[in-house]
């Protein structure tokens, strides 16, 4: 009976876009520090834990949508965790997938179709890719980071406080605080 009501409540939350709600999870692996504003569906799944801060905004009505524009926060493994700080805003079609740890600080802006990964998900060697676990390294976005549209952030990256990552960039190395970085691979192009 509990699962039925949880499922019904989750469906209700997804249908009532634009209103403020307390996050209600279907499992004990998702926690929230406060209100959540949903403009597109939010999917939190996997065997790990997803912790959301207060006043998170998910989706933006005028941004492009692929399908329903859903945002995915997937902590895949039992020990994996995704932490999102207070006041962070996600645009549409964002995917954050953790095998180990992804931390997004307070007041971050995440553009549409951004992909953040902390793993290769497969070993690179010809034999190992079918049998060995992939290398994982934590990803950290410090406070007030702005990630432009269609950016890919890969394992082991830390993006410093107040930095901006230009649209379409691929971030493979850490970026210092207070800079604008862009390109493939992303490089610092100017100070803020």
Tab-separated table of C-alpha atoms in Angstrom:
chain	number	residue	atom	x	y	z
A	1	UNK	CA	0.000	0.000	0.000
A	2	UNK	CA	2.899	2.354	0.853
A	3	UNK	CA	4.425	1.894	-2.626
A	4	UNK	CA	1.088	2.679	-4.271
A	5	UNK	CA	0.745	6.003	-2.450
A	6	UNK	CA	4.396	6.907	-3.020
A	7	UNK	CA	4.004	6.197	-6.726
A	8	UNK	CA	0.788	8.210	-6.862
A	9	UNK	CA	2.425	11.152	-5.057
A	10	UNK	CA	5.462	11.035	-7.345
A	11	UNK	CA	3.149	11.077	-10.394
A	12	UNK	CA	1.244	14.019	-8.893
A	13	UNK	CA	4.461	15.962	-8.363
A	14	UNK	CA	5.476	15.483	-11.991
A	15	UNK	CA	2.062	16.645	-13.260
A	16	UNK	CA	1.960	19.842	-11.192
A	17	UNK	CA	4.729	21.771	-12.893
A	18	UNK	CA	5.718	25.198	-11.680
A	19	UNK	CA	4.441	24.775	-8.134
A	20	UNK	CA	6.563	24.457	-4.999
A	21	UNK	CA	6.584	21.092	-3.237
A	22	UNK	CA	8.504	19.176	-0.620
A	23	UNK	CA	10.428	16.405	-2.327
A	24	UNK	CA	8.769	13.075	-1.625
A	25	UNK	CA	10.819	10.072	-2.614
A	26	UNK	CA	9.768	6.549	-3.462
A	27	UNK	CA	12.754	5.224	-1.520
A	28	UNK	CA	14.965	6.169	1.391
A	29	UNK	CA	17.943	6.931	-0.873
A	30	UNK	CA	16.733	10.427	-1.810
A	31	UNK	CA	16.740	13.307	0.657
A	32	UNK	CA	15.909	16.979	0.389
A	33	UNK	CA	16.708	19.997	2.486
A	34	UNK	CA	13.672	21.930	1.353
A	35	UNK	CA	11.417	22.992	-1.444
A	36	UNK	CA	11.795	21.828	-5.022
A	37	UNK	CA	10.399	23.609	-8.075
A	38	UNK	CA	9.644	21.244	-10.960
A	39	UNK	CA	9.128	22.463	-14.535
A	40	UNK	CA	10.106	19.111	-16.052
A	41	UNK	CA	10.129	15.596	-14.541
A	42	UNK	CA	12.962	14.788	-12.122
A	43	UNK	CA	14.190	11.203	-12.064
A	44	UNK	CA	16.359	10.171	-9.101
A	45	UNK	CA	17.295	6.515	-9.322
A	46	UNK	CA	20.032	3.935	-8.919
A	47	UNK	CA	21.258	2.042	-5.861
A	48	UNK	CA	23.084	5.022	-4.321
A	49	UNK	CA	21.947	8.213	-2.619
A	50	UNK	CA	20.786	11.569	-4.031
A	51	UNK	CA	20.785	14.516	-1.586
A	52	UNK	CA	19.170	17.765	-2.708
A	53	UNK	CA	19.542	21.085	-0.918
A	54	UNK	CA	16.789	23.649	-0.414
A	55	UNK	CA	15.180	25.718	-3.183
A	56	UNK	CA	16.292	23.624	-6.159
A	57	UNK	CA	14.749	24.473	-9.543
A	58	UNK	CA	14.456	21.703	-12.134
A	59	UNK	CA	13.764	22.644	-15.750
A	60	UNK	CA	13.092	25.833	-17.654
A	61	UNK	CA	10.005	26.319	-19.800
A	62	UNK	CA	11.696	28.185	-22.660
A	63	UNK	CA	14.740	25.890	-22.968
A	64	UNK	CA	14.784	23.141	-25.625
A	65	UNK	CA	13.244	19.821	-24.623
A	66	UNK	CA	14.167	16.370	-25.826
A	67	UNK	CA	10.993	14.411	-25.107
A	68	UNK	CA	9.628	15.715	-21.822
A	69	UNK	CA	12.900	17.473	-20.873
A	70	UNK	CA	13.431	15.272	-17.809
A	71	UNK	CA	16.444	15.740	-15.531
A	72	UNK	CA	18.213	12.532	-14.422
A	73	UNK	CA	20.195	12.310	-11.173
A	74	UNK	CA	21.418	8.729	-11.064
A	75	UNK	CA	23.597	7.397	-8.242
A	76	UNK	CA	24.222	3.995	-9.822
A	77	UNK	CA	26.145	1.993	-7.219
A	78	UNK	CA	25.349	1.166	-3.594
A	79	UNK	CA	28.057	3.516	-2.259
A	80	UNK	CA	27.608	6.294	-4.806
A	81	UNK	CA	26.242	9.714	-3.901
A	82	UNK	CA	25.077	12.846	-5.697
A	83	UNK	CA	24.885	16.024	-3.583
A	84	UNK	CA	23.257	19.199	-4.901
A	85	UNK	CA	23.599	22.445	-2.930
A	86	UNK	CA	20.964	25.027	-2.037
A	87	UNK	CA	19.562	27.260	-4.760
A	88	UNK	CA	20.963	25.296	-7.708
A	89	UNK	CA	19.048	25.460	-11.004
A	90	UNK	CA	18.982	22.748	-13.671
A	91	UNK	CA	17.755	23.425	-17.200
A	92	UNK	CA	16.118	20.677	-19.268
A	93	UNK	CA	17.607	17.314	-20.351
A	94	UNK	CA	20.434	17.325	-17.773
A	95	UNK	CA	22.051	13.997	-16.831
A	96	UNK	CA	24.207	13.582	-13.704
A	97	UNK	CA	25.416	9.976	-13.382
A	98	UNK	CA	27.636	8.856	-10.494
A	99	UNK	CA	29.389	5.577	-9.790
A	100	UNK	CA	31.265	7.183	-6.871
A	101	UNK	CA	30.585	10.849	-6.073
A	102	UNK	CA	29.357	14.009	-7.775
A	103	UNK	CA	28.989	17.184	-5.714
A	104	UNK	CA	27.304	20.311	-7.077
A	105	UNK	CA	27.647	23.380	-4.851
A	106	UNK	CA	25.189	26.108	-3.857
A	107	UNK	CA	23.641	28.453	-6.442
A	108	UNK	CA	25.025	26.660	-9.504
A	109	UNK	CA	23.405	27.109	-12.927
A	110	UNK	CA	23.383	23.994	-15.117
A	111	UNK	CA	22.452	24.581	-18.783
A	112	UNK	CA	20.320	22.363	-20.989
A	113	UNK	CA	21.566	18.951	-22.140
A	114	UNK	CA	24.568	19.000	-19.760
A	115	UNK	CA	26.165	15.612	-19.002
A	116	UNK	CA	28.206	15.103	-15.806
A	117	UNK	CA	29.937	11.727	-15.292
A	118	UNK	CA	32.395	10.454	-12.668
A	119	UNK	CA	33.327	7.266	-14.529
A	120	UNK	CA	34.217	5.860	-17.938
A	121	UNK	CA	31.692	3.077	-17.127
A	122	UNK	CA	33.875	0.578	-19.027
A	123	UNK	CA	37.575	-0.274	-18.876
A	124	UNK	CA	39.311	0.918	-22.046
A	125	UNK	CA	41.370	-2.189	-22.823
A	126	UNK	CA	39.921	-4.606	-25.386
A	127	UNK	CA	39.646	-7.478	-22.912
A	128	UNK	CA	38.985	-5.438	-19.765
A	129	UNK	CA	36.010	-3.493	-21.079
A	130	UNK	CA	33.887	-6.631	-20.719
A	131	UNK	CA	35.184	-7.831	-17.361
A	132	UNK	CA	36.877	-5.115	-15.267
A	133	UNK	CA	35.191	-2.225	-13.481
A	134	UNK	CA	35.871	1.210	-14.894
A	135	UNK	CA	37.987	3.852	-13.202
A	136	UNK	CA	35.990	6.401	-11.208
A	137	UNK	CA	37.043	9.752	-9.766
A	138	UNK	CA	34.829	12.258	-7.925
A	139	UNK	CA	33.507	15.351	-9.688
A	140	UNK	CA	33.071	18.630	-7.784
A	141	UNK	CA	31.363	21.806	-8.961
A	142	UNK	CA	32.055	24.438	-6.311
A	143	UNK	CA	29.554	27.198	-5.399
A	144	UNK	CA	28.109	29.545	-8.028
A	145	UNK	CA	29.456	27.662	-11.061
A	146	UNK	CA	27.687	28.343	-14.381
A	147	UNK	CA	27.744	25.446	-16.871
A	148	UNK	CA	26.574	26.406	-20.386
A	149	UNK	CA	24.384	24.319	-22.679
A	150	UNK	CA	25.545	20.915	-23.919
A	151	UNK	CA	28.691	20.772	-21.778
A	152	UNK	CA	30.222	17.407	-20.855
A	153	UNK	CA	32.071	17.193	-17.509
A	154	UNK	CA	34.160	14.034	-17.099
A	155	UNK	CA	35.589	12.129	-14.130
A	156	UNK	CA	38.075	13.680	-11.713
A	157	UNK	CA	37.201	17.285	-12.559
A	158	UNK	CA	36.820	20.098	-10.030
A	159	UNK	CA	35.386	23.369	-11.322
A	160	UNK	CA	36.302	26.264	-9.024
A	161	UNK	CA	33.916	28.682	-7.382
A	162	UNK	CA	32.289	31.367	-9.599
A	163	UNK	CA	33.696	29.895	-12.846
A	164	UNK	CA	31.829	29.723	-16.156
A	165	UNK	CA	32.085	26.868	-18.670
A	166	UNK	CA	31.180	27.890	-22.236
A	167	UNK	CA	28.487	26.069	-24.212
A	168	UNK	CA	29.534	22.868	-25.972
A	169	UNK	CA	32.732	22.432	-23.964
A	170	UNK	CA	34.207	19.117	-22.837
A	171	UNK	CA	35.818	19.448	-19.402
A	172	UNK	CA	38.522	16.811	-18.866
A	173	UNK	CA	40.782	18.692	-16.392
A	174	UNK	CA	40.053	20.789	-13.333
A	175	UNK	CA	39.254	24.475	-13.831
A	176	UNK	CA	40.332	27.133	-11.268
A	177	UNK	CA	38.002	29.581	-9.508
A	178	UNK	CA	36.825	32.814	-11.119
A	179	UNK	CA	37.527	32.068	-14.788
A	180	UNK	CA	35.761	31.466	-18.079
A	181	UNK	CA	36.763	28.190	-19.743
A	182	UNK	CA	35.638	26.821	-23.095
A	183	UNK	CA	36.545	24.404	-25.854
A	184	UNK	CA	37.264	20.737	-26.407
A	185	UNK	CA	39.128	20.139	-24.194
A	186	UNK	CA	38.056	23.118	-22.089
A	187	UNK	CA	40.792	25.656	-21.364
A	188	UNK	CA	40.797	28.922	-19.448
A	189	UNK	CA	40.147	31.771	-21.897
A	190	UNK	CA	39.877	34.682	-19.467
A	191	UNK	CA	39.617	35.748	-15.842
A	192	UNK	CA	36.377	37.050	-14.382
